[in-house]
Short mmCIF file of C-alpha atoms in Angstrom, two decimals:
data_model
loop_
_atom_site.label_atom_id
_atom_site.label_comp_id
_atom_site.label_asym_id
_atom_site.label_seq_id
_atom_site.Cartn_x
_atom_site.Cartn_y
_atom_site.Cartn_z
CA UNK A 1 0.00 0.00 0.00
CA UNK A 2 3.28 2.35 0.39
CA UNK A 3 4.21 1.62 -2.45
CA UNK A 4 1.37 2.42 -4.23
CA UNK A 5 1.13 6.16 -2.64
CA UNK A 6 5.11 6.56 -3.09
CA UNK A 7 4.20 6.03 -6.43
CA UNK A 8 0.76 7.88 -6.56
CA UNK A 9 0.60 11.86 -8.33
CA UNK A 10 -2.91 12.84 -6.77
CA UNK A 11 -4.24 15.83 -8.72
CA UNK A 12 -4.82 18.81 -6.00
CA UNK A 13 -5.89 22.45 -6.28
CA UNK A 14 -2.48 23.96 -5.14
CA UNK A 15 -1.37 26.53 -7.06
CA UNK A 16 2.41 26.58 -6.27
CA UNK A 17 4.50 23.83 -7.26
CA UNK A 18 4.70 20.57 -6.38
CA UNK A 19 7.47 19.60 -4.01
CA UNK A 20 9.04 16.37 -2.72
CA UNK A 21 7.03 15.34 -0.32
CA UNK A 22 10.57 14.43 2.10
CA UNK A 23 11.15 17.94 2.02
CA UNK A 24 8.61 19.94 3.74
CA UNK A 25 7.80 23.70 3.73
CA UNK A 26 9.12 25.96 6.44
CA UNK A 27 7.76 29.43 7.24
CA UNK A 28 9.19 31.13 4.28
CA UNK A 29 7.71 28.95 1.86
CA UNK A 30 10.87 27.29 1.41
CA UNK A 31 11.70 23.99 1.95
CA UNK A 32 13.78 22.64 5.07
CA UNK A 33 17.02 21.35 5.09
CA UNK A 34 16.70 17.71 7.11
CA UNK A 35 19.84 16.65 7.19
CA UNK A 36 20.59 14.07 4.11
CA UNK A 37 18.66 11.63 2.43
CA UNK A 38 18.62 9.28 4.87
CA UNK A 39 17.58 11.47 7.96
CA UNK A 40 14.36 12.45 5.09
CA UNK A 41 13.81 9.43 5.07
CA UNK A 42 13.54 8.33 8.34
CA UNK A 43 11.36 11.50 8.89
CA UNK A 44 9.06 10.56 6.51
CA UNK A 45 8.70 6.83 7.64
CA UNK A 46 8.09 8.19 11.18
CA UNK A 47 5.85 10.62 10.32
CA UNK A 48 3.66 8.35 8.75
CA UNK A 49 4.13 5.69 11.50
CA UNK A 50 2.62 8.88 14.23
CA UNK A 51 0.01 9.72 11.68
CA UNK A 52 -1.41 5.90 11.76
CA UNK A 53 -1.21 5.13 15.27
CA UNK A 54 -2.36 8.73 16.22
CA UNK A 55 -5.22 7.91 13.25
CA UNK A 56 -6.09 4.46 15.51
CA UNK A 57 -6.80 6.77 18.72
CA UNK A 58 -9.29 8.96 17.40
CA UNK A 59 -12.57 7.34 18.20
CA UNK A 60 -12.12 3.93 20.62
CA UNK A 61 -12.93 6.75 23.47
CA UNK A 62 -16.43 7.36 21.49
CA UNK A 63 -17.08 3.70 20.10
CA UNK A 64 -16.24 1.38 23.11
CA UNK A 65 -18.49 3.61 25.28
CA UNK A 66 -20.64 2.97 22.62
CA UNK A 67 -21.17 -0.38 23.15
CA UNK A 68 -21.07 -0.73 26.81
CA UNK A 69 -23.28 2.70 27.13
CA UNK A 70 -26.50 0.58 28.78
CA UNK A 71 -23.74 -0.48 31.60
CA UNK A 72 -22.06 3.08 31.94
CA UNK A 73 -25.72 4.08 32.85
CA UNK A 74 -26.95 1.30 35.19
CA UNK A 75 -23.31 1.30 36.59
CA UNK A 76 -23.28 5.34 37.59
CA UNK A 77 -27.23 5.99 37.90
CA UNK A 78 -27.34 7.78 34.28
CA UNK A 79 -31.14 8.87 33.09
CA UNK A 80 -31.35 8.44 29.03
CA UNK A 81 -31.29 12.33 29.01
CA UNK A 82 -27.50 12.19 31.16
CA UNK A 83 -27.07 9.57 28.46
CA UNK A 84 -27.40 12.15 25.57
CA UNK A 85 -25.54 14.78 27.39
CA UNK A 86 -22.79 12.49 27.29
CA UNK A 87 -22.61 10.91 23.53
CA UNK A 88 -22.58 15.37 22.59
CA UNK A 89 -19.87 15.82 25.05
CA UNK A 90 -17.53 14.38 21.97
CA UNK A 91 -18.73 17.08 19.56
CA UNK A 92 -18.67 19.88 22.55
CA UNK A 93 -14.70 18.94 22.87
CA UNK A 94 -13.87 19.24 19.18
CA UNK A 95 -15.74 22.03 18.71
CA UNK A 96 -14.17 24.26 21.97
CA UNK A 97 -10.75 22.63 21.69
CA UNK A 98 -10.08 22.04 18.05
CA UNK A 99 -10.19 26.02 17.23
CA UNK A 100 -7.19 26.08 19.68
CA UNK A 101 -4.73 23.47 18.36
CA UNK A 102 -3.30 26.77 15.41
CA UNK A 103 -2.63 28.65 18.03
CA UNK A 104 -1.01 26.00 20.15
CA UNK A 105 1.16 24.30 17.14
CA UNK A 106 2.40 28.05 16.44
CA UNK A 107 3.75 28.03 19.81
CA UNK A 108 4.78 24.68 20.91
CA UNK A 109 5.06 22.79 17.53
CA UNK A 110 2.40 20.77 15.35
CA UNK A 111 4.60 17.73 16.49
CA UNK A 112 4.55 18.23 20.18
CA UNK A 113 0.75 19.34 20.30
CA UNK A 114 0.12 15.76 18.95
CA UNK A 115 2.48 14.20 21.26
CA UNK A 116 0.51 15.88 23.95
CA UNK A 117 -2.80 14.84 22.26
CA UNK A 118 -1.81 11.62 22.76
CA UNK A 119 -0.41 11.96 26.41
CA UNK A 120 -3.64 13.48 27.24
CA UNK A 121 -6.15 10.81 25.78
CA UNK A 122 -4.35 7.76 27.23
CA UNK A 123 -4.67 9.44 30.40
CA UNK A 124 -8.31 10.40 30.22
CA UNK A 125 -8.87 6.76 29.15
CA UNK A 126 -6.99 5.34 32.10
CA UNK A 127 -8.89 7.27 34.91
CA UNK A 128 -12.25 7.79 33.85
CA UNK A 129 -13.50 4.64 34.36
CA UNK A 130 -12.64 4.42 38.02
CA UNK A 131 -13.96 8.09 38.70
CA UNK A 132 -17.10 6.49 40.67
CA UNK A 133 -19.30 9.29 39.31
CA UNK A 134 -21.00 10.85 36.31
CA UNK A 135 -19.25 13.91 36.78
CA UNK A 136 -15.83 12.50 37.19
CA UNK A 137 -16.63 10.06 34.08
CA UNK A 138 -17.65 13.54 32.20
CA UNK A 139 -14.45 15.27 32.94
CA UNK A 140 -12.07 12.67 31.88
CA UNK A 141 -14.04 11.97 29.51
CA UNK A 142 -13.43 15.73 28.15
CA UNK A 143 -9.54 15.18 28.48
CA UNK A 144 -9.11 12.19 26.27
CA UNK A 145 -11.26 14.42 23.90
CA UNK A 146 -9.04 17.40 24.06
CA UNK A 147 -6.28 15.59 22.64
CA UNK A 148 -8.65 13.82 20.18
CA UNK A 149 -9.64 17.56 19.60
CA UNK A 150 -6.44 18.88 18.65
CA UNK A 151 -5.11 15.89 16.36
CA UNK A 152 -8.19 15.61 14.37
CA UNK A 153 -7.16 19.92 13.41
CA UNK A 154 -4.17 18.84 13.07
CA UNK A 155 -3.32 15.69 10.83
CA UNK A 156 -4.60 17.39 7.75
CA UNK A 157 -2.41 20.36 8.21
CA UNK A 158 0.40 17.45 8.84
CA UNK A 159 -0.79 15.80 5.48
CA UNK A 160 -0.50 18.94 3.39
CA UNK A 161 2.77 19.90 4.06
CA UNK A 162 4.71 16.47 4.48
CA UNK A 163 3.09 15.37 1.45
CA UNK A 164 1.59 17.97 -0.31
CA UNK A 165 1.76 15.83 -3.87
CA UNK A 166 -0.51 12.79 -1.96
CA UNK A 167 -2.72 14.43 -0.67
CA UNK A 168 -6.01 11.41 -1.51
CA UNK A 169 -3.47 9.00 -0.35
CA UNK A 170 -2.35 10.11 2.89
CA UNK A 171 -6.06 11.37 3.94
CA UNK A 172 -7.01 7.94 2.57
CA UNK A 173 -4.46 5.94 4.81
CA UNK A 174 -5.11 8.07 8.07
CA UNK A 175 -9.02 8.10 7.30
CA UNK A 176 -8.27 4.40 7.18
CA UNK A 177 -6.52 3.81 9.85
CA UNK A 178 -9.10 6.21 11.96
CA UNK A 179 -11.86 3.66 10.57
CA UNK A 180 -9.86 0.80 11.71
CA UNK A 181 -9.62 1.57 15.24
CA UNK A 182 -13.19 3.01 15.50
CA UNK A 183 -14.51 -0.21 13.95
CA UNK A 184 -11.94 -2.40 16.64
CA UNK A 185 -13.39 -0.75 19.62
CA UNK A 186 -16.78 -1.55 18.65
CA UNK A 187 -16.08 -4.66 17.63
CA UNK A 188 -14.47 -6.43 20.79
CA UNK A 189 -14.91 -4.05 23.72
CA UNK A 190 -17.72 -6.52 24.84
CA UNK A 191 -16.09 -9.85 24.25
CA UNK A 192 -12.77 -8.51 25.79
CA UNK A 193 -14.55 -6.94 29.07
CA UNK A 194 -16.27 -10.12 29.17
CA UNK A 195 -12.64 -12.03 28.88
CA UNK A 196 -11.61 -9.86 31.47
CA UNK A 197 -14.00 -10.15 33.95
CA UNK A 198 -16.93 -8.94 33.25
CA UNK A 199 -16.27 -5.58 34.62
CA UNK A 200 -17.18 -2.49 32.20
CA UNK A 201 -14.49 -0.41 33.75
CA UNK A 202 -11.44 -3.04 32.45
CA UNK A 203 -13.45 -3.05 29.59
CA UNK A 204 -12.87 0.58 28.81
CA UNK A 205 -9.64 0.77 30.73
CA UNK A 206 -8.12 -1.67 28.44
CA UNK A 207 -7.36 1.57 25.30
CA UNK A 208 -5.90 3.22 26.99
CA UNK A 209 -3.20 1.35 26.26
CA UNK A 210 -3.22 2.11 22.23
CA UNK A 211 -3.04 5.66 23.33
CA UNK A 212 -0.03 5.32 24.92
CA UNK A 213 1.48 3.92 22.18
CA UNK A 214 0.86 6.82 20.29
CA UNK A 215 2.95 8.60 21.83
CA UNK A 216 5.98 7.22 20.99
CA UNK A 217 6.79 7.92 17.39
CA UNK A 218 6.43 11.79 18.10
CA UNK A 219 8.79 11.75 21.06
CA UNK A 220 11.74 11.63 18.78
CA UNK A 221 10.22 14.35 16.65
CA UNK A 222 9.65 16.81 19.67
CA UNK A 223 13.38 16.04 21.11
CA UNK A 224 14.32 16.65 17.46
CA UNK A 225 12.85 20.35 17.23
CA UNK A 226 14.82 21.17 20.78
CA UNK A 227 18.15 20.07 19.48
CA UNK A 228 20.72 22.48 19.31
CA UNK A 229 18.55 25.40 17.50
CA UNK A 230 19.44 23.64 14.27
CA UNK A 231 17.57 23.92 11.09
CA UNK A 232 17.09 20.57 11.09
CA UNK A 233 14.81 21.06 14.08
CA UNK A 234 12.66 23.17 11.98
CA UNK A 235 10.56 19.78 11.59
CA UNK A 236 7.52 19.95 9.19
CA UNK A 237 5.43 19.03 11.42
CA UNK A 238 5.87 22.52 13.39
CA UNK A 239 4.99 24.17 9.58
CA UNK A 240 1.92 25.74 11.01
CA UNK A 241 4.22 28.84 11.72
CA UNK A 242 3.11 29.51 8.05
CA UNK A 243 -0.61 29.70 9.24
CA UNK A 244 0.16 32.93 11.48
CA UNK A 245 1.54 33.93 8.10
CA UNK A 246 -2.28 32.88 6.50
CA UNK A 247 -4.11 33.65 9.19
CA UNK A 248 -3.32 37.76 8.30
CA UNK A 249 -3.81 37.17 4.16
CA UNK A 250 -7.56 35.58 5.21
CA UNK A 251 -10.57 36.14 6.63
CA UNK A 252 -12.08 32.52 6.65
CA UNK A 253 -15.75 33.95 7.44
CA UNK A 254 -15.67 35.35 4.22
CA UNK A 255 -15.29 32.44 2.10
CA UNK A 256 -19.08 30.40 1.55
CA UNK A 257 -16.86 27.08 0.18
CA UNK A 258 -15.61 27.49 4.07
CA UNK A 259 -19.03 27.70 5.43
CA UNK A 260 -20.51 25.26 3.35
CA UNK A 261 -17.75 22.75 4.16
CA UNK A 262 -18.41 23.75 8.31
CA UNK A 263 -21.93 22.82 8.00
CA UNK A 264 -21.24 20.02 5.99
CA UNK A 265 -18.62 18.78 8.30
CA UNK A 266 -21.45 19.47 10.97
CA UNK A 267 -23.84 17.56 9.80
CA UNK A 268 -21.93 14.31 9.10
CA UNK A 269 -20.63 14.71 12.80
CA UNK A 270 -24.09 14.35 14.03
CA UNK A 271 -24.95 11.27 12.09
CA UNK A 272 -21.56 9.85 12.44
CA UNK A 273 -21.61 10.53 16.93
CA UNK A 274 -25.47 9.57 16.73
CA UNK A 275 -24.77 6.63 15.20
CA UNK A 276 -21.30 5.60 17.34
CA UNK A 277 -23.23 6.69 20.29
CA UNK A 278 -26.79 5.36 19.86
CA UNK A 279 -26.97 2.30 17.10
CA UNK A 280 -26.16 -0.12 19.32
CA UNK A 281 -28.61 0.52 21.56
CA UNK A 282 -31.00 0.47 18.44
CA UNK A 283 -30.47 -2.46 18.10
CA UNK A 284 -30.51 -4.22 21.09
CA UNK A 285 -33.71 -2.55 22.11
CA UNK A 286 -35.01 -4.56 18.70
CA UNK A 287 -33.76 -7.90 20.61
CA UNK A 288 -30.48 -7.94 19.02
CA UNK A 289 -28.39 -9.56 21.68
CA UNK A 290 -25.35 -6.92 23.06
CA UNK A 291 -22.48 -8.66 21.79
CA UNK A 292 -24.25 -8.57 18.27
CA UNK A 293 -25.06 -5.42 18.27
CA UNK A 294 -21.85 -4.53 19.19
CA UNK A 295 -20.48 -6.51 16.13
CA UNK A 296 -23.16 -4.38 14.07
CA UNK A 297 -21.60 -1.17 14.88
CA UNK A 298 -18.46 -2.70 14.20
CA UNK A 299 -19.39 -3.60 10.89
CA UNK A 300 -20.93 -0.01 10.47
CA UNK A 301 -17.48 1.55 11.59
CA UNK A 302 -15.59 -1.42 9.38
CA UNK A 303 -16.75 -0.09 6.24
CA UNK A 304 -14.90 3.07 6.34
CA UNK A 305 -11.39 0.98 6.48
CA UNK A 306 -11.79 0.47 2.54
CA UNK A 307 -14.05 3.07 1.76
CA UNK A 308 -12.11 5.80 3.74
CA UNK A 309 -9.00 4.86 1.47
CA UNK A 310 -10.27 4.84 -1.47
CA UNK A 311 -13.07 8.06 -1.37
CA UNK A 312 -9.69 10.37 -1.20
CA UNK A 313 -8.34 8.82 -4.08
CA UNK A 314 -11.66 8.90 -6.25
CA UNK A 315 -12.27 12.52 -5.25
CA UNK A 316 -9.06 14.38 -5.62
CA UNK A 317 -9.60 12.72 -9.86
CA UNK A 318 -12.85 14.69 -9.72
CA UNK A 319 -13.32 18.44 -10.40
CA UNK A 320 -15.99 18.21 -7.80
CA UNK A 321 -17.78 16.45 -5.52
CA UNK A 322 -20.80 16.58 -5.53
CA UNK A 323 -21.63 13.20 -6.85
CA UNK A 324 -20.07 11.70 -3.89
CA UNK A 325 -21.83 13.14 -1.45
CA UNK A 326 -24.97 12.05 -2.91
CA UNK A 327 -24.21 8.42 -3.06
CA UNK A 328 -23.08 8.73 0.68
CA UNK A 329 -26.00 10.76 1.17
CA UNK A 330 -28.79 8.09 -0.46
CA UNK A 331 -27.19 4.92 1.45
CA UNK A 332 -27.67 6.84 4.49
CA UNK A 333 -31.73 7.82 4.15
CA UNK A 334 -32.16 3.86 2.97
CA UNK A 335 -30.11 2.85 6.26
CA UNK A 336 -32.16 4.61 8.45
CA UNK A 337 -35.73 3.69 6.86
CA UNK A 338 -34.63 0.12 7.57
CA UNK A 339 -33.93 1.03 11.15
CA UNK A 340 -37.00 2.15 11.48
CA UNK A 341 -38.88 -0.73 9.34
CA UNK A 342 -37.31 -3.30 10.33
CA UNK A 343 -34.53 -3.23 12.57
CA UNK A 344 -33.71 -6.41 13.53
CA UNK A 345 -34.51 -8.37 10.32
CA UNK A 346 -32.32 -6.42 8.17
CA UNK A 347 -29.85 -5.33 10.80
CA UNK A 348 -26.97 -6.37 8.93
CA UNK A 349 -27.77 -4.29 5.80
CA UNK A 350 -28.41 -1.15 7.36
CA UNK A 351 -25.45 -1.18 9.39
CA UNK A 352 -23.76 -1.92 6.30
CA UNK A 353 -25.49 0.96 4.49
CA UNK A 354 -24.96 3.25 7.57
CA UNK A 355 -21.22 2.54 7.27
CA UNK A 356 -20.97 3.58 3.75
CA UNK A 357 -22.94 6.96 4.69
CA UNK A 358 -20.19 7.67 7.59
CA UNK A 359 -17.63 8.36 4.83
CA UNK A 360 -18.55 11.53 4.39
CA UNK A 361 -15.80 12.03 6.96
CA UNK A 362 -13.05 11.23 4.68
CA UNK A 363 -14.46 13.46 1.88
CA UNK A 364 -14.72 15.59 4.24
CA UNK A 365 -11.29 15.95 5.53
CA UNK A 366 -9.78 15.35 1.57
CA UNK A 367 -12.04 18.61 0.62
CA UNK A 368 -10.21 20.64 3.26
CA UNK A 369 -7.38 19.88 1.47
CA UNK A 370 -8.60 20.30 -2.00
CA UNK A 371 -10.04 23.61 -1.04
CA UNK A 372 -7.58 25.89 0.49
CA UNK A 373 -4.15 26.37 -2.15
CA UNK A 374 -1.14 26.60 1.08
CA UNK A 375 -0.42 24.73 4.11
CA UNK A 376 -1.56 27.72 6.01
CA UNK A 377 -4.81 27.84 4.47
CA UNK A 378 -5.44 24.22 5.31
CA UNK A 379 -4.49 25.40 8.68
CA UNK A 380 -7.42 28.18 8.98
CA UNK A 381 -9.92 25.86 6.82
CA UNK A 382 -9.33 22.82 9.17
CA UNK A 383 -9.53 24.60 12.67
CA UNK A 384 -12.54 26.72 11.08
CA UNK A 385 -14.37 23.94 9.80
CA UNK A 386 -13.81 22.05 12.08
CA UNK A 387 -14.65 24.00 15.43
CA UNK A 388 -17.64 25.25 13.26
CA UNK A 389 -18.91 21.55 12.13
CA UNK A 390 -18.44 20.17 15.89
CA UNK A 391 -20.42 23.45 17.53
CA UNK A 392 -23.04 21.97 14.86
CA UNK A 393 -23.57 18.55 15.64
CA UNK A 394 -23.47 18.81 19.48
CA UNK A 395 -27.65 19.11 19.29
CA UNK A 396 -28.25 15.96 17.54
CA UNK A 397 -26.95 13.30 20.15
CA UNK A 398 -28.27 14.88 23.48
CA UNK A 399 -32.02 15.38 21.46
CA UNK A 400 -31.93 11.78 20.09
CA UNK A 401 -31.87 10.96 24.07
CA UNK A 402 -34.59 13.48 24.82
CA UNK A 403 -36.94 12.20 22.02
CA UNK A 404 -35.93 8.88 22.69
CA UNK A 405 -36.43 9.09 26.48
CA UNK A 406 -39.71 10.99 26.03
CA UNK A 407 -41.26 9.09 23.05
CA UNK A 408 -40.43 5.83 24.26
CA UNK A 409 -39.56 4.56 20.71
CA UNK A 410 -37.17 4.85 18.21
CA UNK A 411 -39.38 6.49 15.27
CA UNK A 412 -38.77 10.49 16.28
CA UNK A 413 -34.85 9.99 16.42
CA UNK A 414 -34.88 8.22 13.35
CA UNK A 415 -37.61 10.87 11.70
CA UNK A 416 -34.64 13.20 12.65
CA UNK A 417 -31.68 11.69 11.82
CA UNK A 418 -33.22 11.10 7.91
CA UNK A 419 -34.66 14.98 8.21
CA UNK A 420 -30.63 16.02 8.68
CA UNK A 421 -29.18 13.70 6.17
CA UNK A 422 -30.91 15.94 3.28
CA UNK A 423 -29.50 19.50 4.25
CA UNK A 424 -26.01 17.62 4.74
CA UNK A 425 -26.46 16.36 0.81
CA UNK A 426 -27.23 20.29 -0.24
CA UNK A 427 -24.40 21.95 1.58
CA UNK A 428 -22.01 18.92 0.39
CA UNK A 429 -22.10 19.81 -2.86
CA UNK A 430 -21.75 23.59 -2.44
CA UNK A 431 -19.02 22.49 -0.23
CA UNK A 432 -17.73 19.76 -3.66
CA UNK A 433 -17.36 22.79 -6.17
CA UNK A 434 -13.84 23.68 -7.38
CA UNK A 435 -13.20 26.96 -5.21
CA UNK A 436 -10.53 27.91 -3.55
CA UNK A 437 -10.66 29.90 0.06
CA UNK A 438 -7.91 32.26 -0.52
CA UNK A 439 -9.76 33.77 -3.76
CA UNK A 440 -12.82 33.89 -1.63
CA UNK A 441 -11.53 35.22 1.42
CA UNK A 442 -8.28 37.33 0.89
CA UNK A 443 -7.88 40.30 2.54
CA UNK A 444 -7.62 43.32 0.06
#
């Protein structure tokens, strides 16, 4: 699969040229000196090592509380209203801590904000379990998600300027990778707390251990950027000193492809942290068995391990979009109708169909870098879209609980969730047209 993206000329919308992707830009707009060949490319191989482990710890937080959610509740006296308050605190965290992580890699490095990203979710994921109360389980809760926060700005900014000529293929591998680990978390959490036990608080103690394994291929990276002063400590992954450069050239607000792709990012958020946060329980309130239904939302999160590689590639060879997010759109209204029809019979098929509709993730995060020209533009577009998108979606989960709670069924959630997709389909295409944020949003 290296081989192929070594290999791999992805069309993108950059104006300037094309540069080798060992060499990355520093805050000139040159590129940096790293050393010799074989220092690039070590770089390179542990860049892309950090960017697939870091990819692996984006979502087991969201997902493995997912599946053991009905225990999480009996086991700290949660109402289904708590419930929802907690499957939005995800969107809540990206939205209030992703519009930071700019300002943070300016000062401290892209490298060692991810470091610390991952620091901070391996430690959330170790204590919250053993809090003893909902507000404990909130609040470290909130700091795994502030380092989820701050890498999921991040790695696109990361993609851009280590490999600005593979730009389908990186997003593909990372959306990938992110797809694997949400899928793995869903998938065994319940048989492994069960192998452990029994106890839901090994069960979600248990990745905290991928997180701290994360860590490790940026360590080297910080240490590098504090040795000796040299230029070879300029690392690419601190570039984002080039978005206080952008951030005076644009006024993001100004640009409608960057509001369209906010609300589009938005919207897929909500179906994507309604769906990590509530299909299970779908599911087993139809009389699926939990470790089934478990395996269901595994299967739902599965499907973006090929898709999310392959979506990238497809839609950096297209002028736009649009046509994408309709087919993602479409399998997501059928997947919900069969929810609603028949949830148990054709459980398999919707989750399938649900999966499929997720990936408008990965076309999300491959238009962010298909829309802005410059590594600091990807910068501003990823923190503003987004902070913006995550504000968005923090509604949908907490009122699927309320409507749930108060309806007593599943038909008013689902009514919603369908209402949402279509908006999501309209600003997706504004969002797929070939524009560029710096001609929409320069400063004159």
């Amino acid at each position: 699969m290296l081989g192929v993206m070594v290999s791999e000329e992805t069309r993108t919308t950059m104006s300037t040229s094309i540069r080798d992707s060992a060499e990355p830009e520093n805050e000139t707009g040159g590129t940096v000196e790293t050393g010799g060949t074989a220092t690039r490319a070590w770089l390179t191989r542990l860049v892309v090592v950090g960017i697939v482990l870091s990819a692996l710890n984006l979502r087991p937080a969201i997902t493995s509380l997912g599946a053991l959610l009905e225990e999480v509740r009996d086991g700290l006296g949660m109402s289904g209203t708590a419930a929802g308050v907690l499957t939005s605190v995800p969107p809540f965290c990206f939205a209030l801590f992703g519009v930071m992580a700019p300002r943070l890699a300016r000062r401290f490095g892209v490298g060692a904000v991810v470091c610390a990203g991952m620091a901070a979710i391996a430690a959330g994921l170790a204590i919250r379990p053993w809090t003893g109360t909902a507000a404990g389980f909130l609040a470290a809760s909130a700091l795994a998600l502030m380092g989820i926060a701050v890498s999921n700005v991040l790695m696109p900014v990361i993609v851009k300027r280590w490999f600005p000529d593979r730009v389908g293929s990186m997003t593909g591998l990372y959306s990938m990778a992110l797809a694997l680990g949400t899928a793995a978390a869903a998938a065994i959490t319940v048989p492994m707390t069960e192998a452990l036990g029994g106890s839901w608080r090994t069960g979600l103690t248990v990745w905290a251990v991928l997180a701290m394994a994360a860590v490790v291929p940026w360590i080297p990276l910080v240490r590098e950027r504090g040795a000796g002063g040299s230029r070879r400590e300029a690392l690419p992954v601190r570039g984002t000193s080039a978005t206080a450069q952008g951030a005076g050239a644009l006024r993001i607000t100004r640009s409608r492809t960057a509001w369209a792709l906010a609300v589009f990012f938005g919207l897929q958020a909500t179906a994507a942290y309604i769906t990590m946060g509530w299909m299970a329980q779908i599911f087993r309130d139809a009389g699926v068995p939990a470790g089934t239904a478990g395996l269901l939302l595994a299967v739902t999160m599965a499907m973006g391990v090929p898709l999310a590689f392959v979506i990238p590639r497809v839609a950096t060879r297209l002028p736009q979009q649009g046509p994408i997010v309709i087919v993602l759109g479409g399998c997501g209204l059928l997947g919900y109708a069969g929810l609603y029809l028949a949830p148990a019979g054709g459980a398999w098929v919707w989750a399938v169909l649900l999966g499929i509709a997720n990936c408008a993730f990965p076309l999300a995060l491959t238009m962010v870098g298909m829309r802005a020209r410059t590594g600091a533009g990807v910068a501003q577009l990823s923190a503003f879209a987004q902070s913006t998108g995550y504000l968005i979606s923090i509604p949908g989960p907490l009122l699927v609980g309320v409507l749930y709670q108060h309806s007593g069924g599943w038909g008013l959630p689902l009514a919603l969730m369908a209402g949402l997709m279509l908006p999501q389909m309209v600003v997706g295409v504004l969002a797929g047209r070939d524009r560029a944020v710096e001609d929409e949003a320069a400063t004159h």
